[in-house]
Coordinates of C-alpha atoms in Angstrom, one line a residue:
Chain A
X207 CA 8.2 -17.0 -8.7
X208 CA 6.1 -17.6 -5.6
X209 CA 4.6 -14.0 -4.2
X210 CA 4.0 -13.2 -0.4
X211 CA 2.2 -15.7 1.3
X212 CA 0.3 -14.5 4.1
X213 CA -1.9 -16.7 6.8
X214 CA -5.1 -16.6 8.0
X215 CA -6.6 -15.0 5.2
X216 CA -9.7 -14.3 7.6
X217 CA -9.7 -13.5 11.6
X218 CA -12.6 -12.6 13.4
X219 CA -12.0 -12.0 17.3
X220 CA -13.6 -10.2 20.1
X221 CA -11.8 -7.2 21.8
X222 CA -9.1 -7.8 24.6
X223 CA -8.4 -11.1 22.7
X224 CA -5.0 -11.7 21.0
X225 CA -4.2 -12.3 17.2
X226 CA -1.3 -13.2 15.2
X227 CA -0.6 -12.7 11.5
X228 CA 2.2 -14.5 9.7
X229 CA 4.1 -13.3 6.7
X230 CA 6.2 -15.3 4.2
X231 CA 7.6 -12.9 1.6
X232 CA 9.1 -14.0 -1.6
X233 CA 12.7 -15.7 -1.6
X234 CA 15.4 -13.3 -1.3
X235 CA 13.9 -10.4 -0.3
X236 CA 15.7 -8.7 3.0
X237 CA 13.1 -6.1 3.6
X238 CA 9.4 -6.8 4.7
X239 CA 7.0 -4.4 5.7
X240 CA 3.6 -4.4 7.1
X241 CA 1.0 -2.1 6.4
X242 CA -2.0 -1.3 8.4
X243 CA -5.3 -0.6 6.1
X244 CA -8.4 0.5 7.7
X245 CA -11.5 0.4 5.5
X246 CA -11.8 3.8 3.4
X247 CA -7.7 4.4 4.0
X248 CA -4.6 3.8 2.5
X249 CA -2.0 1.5 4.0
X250 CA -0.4 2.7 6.7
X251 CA 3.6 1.5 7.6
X252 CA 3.4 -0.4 10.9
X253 CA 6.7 -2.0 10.5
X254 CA 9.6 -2.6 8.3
X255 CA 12.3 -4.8 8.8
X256 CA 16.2 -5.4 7.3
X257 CA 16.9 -9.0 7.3
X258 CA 15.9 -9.4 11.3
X259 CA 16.5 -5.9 12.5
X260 CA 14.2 -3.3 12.9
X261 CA 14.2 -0.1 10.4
X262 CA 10.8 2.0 11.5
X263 CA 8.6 0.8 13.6
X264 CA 7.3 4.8 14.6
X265 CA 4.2 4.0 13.7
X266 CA 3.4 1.0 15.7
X267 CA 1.6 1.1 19.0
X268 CA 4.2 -0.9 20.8
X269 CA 1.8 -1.0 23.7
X270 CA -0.3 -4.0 22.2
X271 CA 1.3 -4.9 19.0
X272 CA 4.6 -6.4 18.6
X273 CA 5.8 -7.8 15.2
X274 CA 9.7 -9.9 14.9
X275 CA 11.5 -11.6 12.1
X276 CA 13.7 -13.6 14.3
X277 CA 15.4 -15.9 11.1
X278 CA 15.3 -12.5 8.5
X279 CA 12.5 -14.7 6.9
X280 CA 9.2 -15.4 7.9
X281 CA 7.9 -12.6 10.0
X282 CA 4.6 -12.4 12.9
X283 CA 2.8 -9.6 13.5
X284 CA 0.8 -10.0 17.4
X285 CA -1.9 -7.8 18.7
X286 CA -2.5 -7.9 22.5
X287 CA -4.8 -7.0 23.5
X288 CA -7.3 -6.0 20.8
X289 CA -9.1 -3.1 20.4
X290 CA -12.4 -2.5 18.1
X291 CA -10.3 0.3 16.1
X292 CA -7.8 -2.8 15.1
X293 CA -10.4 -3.9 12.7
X294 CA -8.7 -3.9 9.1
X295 CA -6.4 -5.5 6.4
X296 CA -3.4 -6.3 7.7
X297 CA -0.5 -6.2 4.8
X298 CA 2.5 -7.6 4.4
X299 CA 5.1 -6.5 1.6
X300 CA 8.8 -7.6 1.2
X301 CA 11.5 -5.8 -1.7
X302 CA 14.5 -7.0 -2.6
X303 CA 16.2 -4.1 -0.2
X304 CA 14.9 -1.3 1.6
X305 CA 14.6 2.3 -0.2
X306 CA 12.2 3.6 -3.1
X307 CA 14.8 2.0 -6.0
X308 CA 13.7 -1.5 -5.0
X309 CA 9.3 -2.3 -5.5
X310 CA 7.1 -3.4 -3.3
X311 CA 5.6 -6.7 -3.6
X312 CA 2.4 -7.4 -1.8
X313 CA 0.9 -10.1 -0.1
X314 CA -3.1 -10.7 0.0
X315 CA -3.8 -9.2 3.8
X316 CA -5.6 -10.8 6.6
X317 CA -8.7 -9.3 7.3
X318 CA -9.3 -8.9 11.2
X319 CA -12.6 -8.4 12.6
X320 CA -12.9 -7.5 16.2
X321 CA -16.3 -7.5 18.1
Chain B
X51 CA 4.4 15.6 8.3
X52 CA 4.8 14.5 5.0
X53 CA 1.5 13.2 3.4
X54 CA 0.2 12.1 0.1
X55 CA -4.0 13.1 -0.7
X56 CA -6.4 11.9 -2.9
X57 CA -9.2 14.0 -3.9
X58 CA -11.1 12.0 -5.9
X59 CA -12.5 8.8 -3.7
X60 CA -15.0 7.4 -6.2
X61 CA -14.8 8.1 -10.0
X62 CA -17.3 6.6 -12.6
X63 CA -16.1 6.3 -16.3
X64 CA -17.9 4.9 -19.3
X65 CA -15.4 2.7 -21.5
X66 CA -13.2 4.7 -23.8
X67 CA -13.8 7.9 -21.8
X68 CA -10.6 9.5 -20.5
X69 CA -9.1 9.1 -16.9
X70 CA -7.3 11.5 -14.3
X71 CA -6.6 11.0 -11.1
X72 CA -5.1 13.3 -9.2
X73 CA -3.2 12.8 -5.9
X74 CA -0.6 15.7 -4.7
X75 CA 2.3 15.6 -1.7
X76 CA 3.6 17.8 1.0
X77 CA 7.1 17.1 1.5
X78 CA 10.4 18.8 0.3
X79 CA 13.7 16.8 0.0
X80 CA 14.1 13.8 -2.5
X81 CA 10.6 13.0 -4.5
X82 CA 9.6 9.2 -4.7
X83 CA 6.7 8.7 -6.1
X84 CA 4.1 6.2 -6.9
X85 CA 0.8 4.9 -8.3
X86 CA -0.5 1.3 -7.3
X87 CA -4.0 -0.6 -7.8
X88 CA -5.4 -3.3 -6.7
X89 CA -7.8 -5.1 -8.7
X90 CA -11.0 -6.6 -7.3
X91 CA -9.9 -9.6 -5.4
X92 CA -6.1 -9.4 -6.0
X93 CA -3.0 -8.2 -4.6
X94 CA -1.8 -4.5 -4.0
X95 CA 0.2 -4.1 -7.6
X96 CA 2.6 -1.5 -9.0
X97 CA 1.4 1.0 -11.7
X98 CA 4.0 3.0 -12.1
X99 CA 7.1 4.9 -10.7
X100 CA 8.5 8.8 -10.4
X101 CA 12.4 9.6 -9.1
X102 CA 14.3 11.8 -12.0
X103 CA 14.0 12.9 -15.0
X104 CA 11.8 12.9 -17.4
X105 CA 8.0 14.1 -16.0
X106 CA 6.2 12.3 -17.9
X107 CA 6.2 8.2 -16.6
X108 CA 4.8 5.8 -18.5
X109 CA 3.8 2.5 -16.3
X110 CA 1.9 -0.6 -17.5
X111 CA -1.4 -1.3 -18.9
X112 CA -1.2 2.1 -20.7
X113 CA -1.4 4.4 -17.6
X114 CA 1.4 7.5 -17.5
X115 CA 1.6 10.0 -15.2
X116 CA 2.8 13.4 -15.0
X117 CA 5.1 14.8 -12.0
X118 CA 4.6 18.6 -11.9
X119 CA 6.7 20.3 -9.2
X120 CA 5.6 23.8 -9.0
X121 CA 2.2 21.8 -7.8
X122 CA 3.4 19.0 -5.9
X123 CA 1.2 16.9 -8.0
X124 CA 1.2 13.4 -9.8
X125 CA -1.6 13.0 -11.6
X126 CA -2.5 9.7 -12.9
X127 CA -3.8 9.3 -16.2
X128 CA -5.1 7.1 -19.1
X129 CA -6.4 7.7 -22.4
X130 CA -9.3 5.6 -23.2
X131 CA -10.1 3.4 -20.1
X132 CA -11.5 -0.2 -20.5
X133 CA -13.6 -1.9 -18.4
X134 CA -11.2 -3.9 -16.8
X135 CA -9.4 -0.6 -15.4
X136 CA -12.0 -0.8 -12.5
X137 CA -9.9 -1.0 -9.6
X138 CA -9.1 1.0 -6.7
X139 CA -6.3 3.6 -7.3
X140 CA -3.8 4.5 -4.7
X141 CA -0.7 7.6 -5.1
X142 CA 2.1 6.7 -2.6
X143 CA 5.2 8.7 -1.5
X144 CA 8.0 9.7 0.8
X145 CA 11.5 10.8 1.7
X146 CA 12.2 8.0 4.3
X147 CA 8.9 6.1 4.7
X148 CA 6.1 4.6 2.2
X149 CA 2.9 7.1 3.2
X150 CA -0.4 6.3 0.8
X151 CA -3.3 8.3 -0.1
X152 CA -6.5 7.3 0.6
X153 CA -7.0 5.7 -2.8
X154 CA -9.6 6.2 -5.6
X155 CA -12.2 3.8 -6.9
X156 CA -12.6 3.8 -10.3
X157 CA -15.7 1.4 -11.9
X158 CA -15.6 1.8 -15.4
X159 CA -19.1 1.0 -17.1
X160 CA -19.3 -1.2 -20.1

């Protein structure tokens, strides 16, 4: 079974540039989430989705990032413009369904570098 | 706000010594609980899982945990730890939302 693919693996970018991850999770999962994780933290919910709609996104600073999963599929996380504090591992997870019951499978991250 | 800590951020074993990590919660209502780790170079991966039941949770790779209410605490542990355990630890939780602790980094000397 192929895990969560997740694309570039690498970003470096210079602040009030734009950036966009991209998430395949595995086949058949309805939820996806993606996770923030700054160096010396623990992942942090941005985002997680229901087939295309949007469960929790509270923790997302709609002001520069935006993230959709327009087919209930592949799904893009954007950040414009960047900030230096946006450096981190970006995550992407998808479950079978949402709730605890179901686990978590994790993708590799993109590490982002802003300068 | 509901949280999940980690005290211990760096722990250094010698193989075969014992291992306990501890992470605790502060939220009431429905406990999930977890324990991930992600191995040097690889994928965030799940240890081990706490809803009902039984306290005492025993996940892969020989690692069990122990859900104690009266101290909001899930301690992880392992009885004789291998070389291969190093790995960075994380304790996860929530009523409505994943929220992790900071994680623990565990090197285990040979």
């Amino acid at each position: 079974e192929a895990g969560v693919a997740q694309s570039p693996r690498y970003k470096i970018i210079e602040k009030r540039q734009s950036v966009a991850f991209w998430c395949n999770p595995i086949s058949g999962h309805a939820t996806l989430y993606w996770y923030q994780q700054i160096l010396g933290q623990g992942p942090k919910l941005l985002i997680q989705f229901q087939n295309n709609g949007v469960v929790d996104d509270s923790q997302l600073p709609k002001d520069r990032f935006s993230a959709e999963r327009l087919k209930g599929v592949d799904s893009t996380l954007k950040i414009q413009p960047a900030k230096l504090e946006d450096s981190a591992v970006y995550l992407c997870a998808s479950s079978l369904s949402g709730g605890f019951l179901n686990e978590q499978f994790f993708g590799p991250g993109t590490r982002l570098t802003v300068l | 706000a509901q949280s999940v800590s980690q005290h211990n951020h760096h722990v250094i074993l010698s193989e075969a010594a014992s291992l306990e990590l501890g992470c605790n919660y502060s939220y009431g209502g429905t406990v999930n609980l977890f324990w991930y780790v992600q191995y040097p170079g690889q994928h965030l991966q799940l240890l081990l899982k706490y809803f009902s039941g039984d306290p005492l949770v025993k996940g892969i790779k020989g690692f069990e945990a122990e859900f104690i209410k009266s101290k909001f605490s899930f301690n992880l542990r392992k009885p004789s730890v291998q070389w291969s355990d190093t790995a960075e630890y994380f304790c996860a939780g929530g009523t409505y939302k994943y929220i992790f602790g900071t994680g623990t980094r565990l090197k285990v000397l040979a």
